[in-house]
mmCIF file of C-alpha atoms in Angstrom:
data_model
loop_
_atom_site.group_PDB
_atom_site.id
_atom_site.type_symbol
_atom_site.label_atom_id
_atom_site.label_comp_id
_atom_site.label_asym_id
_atom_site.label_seq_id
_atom_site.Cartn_x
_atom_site.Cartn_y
_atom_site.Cartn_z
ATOM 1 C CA UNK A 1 0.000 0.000 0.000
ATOM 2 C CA UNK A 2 1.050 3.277 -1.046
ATOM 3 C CA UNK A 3 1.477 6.465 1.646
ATOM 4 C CA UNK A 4 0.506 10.065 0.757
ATOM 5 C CA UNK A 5 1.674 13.216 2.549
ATOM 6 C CA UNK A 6 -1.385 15.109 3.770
ATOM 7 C CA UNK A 7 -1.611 18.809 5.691
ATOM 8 C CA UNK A 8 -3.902 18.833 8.875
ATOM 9 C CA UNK A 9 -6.401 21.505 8.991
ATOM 10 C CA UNK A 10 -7.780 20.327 12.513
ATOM 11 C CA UNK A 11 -6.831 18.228 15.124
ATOM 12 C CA UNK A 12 -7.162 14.260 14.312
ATOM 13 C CA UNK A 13 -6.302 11.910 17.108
ATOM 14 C CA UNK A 14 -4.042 9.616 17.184
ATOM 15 C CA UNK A 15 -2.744 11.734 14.158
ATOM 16 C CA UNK A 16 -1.567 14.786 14.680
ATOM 17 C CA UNK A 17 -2.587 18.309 14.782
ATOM 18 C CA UNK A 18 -3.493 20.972 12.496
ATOM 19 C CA UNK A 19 -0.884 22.130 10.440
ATOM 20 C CA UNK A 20 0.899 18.645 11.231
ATOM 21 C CA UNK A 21 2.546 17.257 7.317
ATOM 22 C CA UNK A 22 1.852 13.768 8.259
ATOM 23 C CA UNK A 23 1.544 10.668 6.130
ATOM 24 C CA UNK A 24 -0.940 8.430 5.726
ATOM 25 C CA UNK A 25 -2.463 5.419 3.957
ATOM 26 C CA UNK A 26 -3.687 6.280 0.452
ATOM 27 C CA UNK A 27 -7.211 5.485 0.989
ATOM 28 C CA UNK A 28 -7.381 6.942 4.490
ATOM 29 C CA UNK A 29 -6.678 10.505 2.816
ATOM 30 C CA UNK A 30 -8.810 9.727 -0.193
ATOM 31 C CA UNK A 31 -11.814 8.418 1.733
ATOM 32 C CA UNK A 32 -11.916 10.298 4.780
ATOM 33 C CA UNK A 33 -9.658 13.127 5.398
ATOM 34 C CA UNK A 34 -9.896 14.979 2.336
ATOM 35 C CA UNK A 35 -13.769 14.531 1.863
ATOM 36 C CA UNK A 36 -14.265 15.860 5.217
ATOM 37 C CA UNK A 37 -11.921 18.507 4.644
ATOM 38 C CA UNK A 38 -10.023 17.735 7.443
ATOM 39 C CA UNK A 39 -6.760 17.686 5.671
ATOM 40 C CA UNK A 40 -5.373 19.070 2.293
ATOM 41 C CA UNK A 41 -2.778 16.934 -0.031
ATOM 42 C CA UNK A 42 0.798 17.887 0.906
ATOM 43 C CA UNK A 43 1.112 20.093 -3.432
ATOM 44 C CA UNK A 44 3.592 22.861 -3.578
ATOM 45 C CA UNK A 45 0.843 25.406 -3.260
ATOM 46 C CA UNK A 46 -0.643 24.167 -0.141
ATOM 47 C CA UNK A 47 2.563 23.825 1.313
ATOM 48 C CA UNK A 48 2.755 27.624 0.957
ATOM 49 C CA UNK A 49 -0.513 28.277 2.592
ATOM 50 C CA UNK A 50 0.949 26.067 5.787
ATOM 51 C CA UNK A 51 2.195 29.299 7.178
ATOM 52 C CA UNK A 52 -1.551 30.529 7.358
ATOM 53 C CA UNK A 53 -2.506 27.397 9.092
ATOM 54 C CA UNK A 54 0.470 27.380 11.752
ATOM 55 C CA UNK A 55 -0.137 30.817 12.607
ATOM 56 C CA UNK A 56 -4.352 30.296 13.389
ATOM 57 C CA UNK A 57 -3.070 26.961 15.250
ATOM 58 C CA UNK A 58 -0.602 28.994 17.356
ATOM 59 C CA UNK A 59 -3.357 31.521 18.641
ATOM 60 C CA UNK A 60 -5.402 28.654 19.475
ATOM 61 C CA UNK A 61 -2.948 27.181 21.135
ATOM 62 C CA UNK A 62 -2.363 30.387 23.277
ATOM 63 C CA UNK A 63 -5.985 30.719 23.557
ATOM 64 C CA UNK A 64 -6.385 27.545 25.092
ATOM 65 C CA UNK A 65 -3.836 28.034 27.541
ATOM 66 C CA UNK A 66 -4.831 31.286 28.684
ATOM 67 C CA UNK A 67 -7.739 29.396 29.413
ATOM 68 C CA UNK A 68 -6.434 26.788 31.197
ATOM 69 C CA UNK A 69 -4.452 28.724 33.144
ATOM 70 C CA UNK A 70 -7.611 30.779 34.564
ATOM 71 C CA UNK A 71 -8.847 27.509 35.419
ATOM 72 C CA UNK A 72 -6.191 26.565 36.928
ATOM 73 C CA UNK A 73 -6.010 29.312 39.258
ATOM 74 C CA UNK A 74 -9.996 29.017 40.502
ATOM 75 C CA UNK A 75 -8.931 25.040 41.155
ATOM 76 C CA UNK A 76 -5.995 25.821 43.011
ATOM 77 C CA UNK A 77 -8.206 27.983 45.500
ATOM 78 C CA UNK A 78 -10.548 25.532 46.128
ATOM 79 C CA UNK A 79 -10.589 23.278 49.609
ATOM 80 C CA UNK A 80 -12.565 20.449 49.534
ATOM 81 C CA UNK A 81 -14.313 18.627 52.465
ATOM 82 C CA UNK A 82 -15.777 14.939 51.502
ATOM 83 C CA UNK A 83 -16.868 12.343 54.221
ATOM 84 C CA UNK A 84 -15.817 8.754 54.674
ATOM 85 C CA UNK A 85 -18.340 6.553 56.910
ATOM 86 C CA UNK A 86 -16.078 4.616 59.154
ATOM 87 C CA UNK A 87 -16.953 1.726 61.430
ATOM 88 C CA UNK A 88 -16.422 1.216 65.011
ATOM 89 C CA UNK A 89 -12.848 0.260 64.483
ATOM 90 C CA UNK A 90 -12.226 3.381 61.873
ATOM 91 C CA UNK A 91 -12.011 0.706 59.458
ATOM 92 C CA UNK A 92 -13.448 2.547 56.011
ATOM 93 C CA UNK A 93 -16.651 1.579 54.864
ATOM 94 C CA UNK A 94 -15.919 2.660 50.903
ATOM 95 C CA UNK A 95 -13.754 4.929 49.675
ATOM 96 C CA UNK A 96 -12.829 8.162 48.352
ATOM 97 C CA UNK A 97 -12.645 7.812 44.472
ATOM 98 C CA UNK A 98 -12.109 9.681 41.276
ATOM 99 C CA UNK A 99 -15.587 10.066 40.471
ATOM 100 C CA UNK A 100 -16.160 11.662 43.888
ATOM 101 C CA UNK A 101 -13.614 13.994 43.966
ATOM 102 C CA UNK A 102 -14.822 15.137 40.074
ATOM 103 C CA UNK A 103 -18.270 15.441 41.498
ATOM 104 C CA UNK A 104 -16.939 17.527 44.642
ATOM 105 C CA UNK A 105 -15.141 20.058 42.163
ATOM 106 C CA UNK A 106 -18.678 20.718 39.856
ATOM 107 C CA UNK A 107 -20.464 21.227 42.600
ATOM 108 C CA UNK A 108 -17.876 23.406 44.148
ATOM 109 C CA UNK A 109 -17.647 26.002 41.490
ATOM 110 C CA UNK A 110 -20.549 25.422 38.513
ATOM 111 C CA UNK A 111 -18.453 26.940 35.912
ATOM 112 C CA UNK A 112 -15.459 24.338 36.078
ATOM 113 C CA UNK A 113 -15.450 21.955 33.501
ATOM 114 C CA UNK A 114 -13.057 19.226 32.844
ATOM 115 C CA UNK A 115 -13.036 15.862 32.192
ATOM 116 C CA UNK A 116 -13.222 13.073 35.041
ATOM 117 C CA UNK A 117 -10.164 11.267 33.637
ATOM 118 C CA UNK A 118 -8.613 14.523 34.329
ATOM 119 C CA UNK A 119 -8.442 13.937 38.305
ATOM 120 C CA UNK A 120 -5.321 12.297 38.855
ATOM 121 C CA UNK A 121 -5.698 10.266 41.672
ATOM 122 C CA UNK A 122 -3.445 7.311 42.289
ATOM 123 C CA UNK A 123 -5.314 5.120 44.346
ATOM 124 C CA UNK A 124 -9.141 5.447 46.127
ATOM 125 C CA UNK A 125 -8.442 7.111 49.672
ATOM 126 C CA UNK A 126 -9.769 5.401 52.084
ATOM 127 C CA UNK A 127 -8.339 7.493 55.429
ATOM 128 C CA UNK A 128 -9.340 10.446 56.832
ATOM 129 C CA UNK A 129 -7.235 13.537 56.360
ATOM 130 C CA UNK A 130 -5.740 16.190 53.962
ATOM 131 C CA UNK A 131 -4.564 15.327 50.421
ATOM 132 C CA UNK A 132 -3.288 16.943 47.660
ATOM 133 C CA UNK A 133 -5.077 15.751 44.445
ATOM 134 C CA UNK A 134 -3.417 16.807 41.049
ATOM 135 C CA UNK A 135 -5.317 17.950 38.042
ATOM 136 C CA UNK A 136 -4.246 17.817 34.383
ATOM 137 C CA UNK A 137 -6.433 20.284 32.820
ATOM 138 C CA UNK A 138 -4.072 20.937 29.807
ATOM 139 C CA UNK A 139 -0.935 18.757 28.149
ATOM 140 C CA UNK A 140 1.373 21.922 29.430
ATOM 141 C CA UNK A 141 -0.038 22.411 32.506
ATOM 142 C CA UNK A 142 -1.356 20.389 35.983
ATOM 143 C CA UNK A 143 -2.810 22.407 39.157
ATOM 144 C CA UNK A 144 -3.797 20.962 43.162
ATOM 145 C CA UNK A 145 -6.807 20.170 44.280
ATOM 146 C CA UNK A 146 -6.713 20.258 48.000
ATOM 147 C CA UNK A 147 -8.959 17.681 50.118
ATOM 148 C CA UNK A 148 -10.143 16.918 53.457
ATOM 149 C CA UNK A 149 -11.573 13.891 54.182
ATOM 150 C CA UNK A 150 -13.234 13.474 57.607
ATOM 151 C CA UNK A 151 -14.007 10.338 59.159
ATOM 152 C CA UNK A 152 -18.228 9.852 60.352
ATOM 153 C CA UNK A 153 -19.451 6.799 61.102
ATOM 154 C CA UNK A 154 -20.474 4.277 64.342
ATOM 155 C CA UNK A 155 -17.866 5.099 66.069
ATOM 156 C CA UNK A 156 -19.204 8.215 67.300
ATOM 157 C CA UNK A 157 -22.809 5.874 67.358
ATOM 158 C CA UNK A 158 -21.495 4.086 70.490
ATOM 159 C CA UNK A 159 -24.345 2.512 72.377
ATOM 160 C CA UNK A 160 -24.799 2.984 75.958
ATOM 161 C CA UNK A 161 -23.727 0.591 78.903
ATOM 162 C CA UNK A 162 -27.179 -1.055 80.477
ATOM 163 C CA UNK A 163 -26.574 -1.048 84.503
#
């Protein structure tokens, strides 16, 4: 099978981004990229307009980091405070996970929007006290989510001695 050099025009996973020369299978550029004008073939004269396209993908760039580092900052000031039900023996019933730490951040601040994969937690907690959670919200850039988990459970439920 024969390869042809294609320019990007948008971002194509996997791929590369726009502006990106990148080659692919023949019938990948003839079937999909170029009839979706996602991509343009790699001629002499659209190899002059690449300029044009790396300059619009650099202020998008920029744009999107601007962004993300506005979001950053509002994540950074947040202080969450999530409780784990403990039994009598502070053993953990449950745990602490990515979903509910994602969940804790929308409902902290409505306008923060990122995906859940972007929580970067290791492992579930499952232990009271303070963490530091990390937070890739862009490739260049990762911010701190600080947490407090508090213990509740039966072992503040202690029944009383009969006489």
């Amino acid at each position: 099978m024969a390869n042809v050099e294609v320019i990007l025009k948008e971002k194509v996973d996997g791929l590369g981004a726009e502006a990106d020369v990148v080659k692919v299978r023949r019938g990948f550029a003839r079937n999909f990229l170029l009839p979706k004008d996602i991509a343009l073939e790699a001629t002499k004269g659209n190899l002059l307009r690449l300029e044009h396209l790396r300059v619009a993908r650099a202020a998008r760039e920029a744009k999107e980091l601007e962004q993300a580092n506005k979001l950053a900052n509002r994540i950074n000031k947040l202080r969450l405070k999530l409780t784990l039900s403990t039994g009598q023996g502070g053993k953990a019933f449950g745990s602490i996970t990515v979903k509910d730490v994602h969940e804790a951040l929308t409902e902290a601040d409505a306008s923060i929007k990122i995906d859940r994969k972007a929580v970067l937690l290791e492992a579930p907690i499952k232990s009271s006290g303070k963490f530091d959670i990390p937070v890739n919200i862009h490739p260049d850039l990762e911010c701190t989510v600080r947490l407090h988990v508090e213990a509740e459970g039966a072992s503040e439920k202690q029944p009383e001695a009969s006489a």
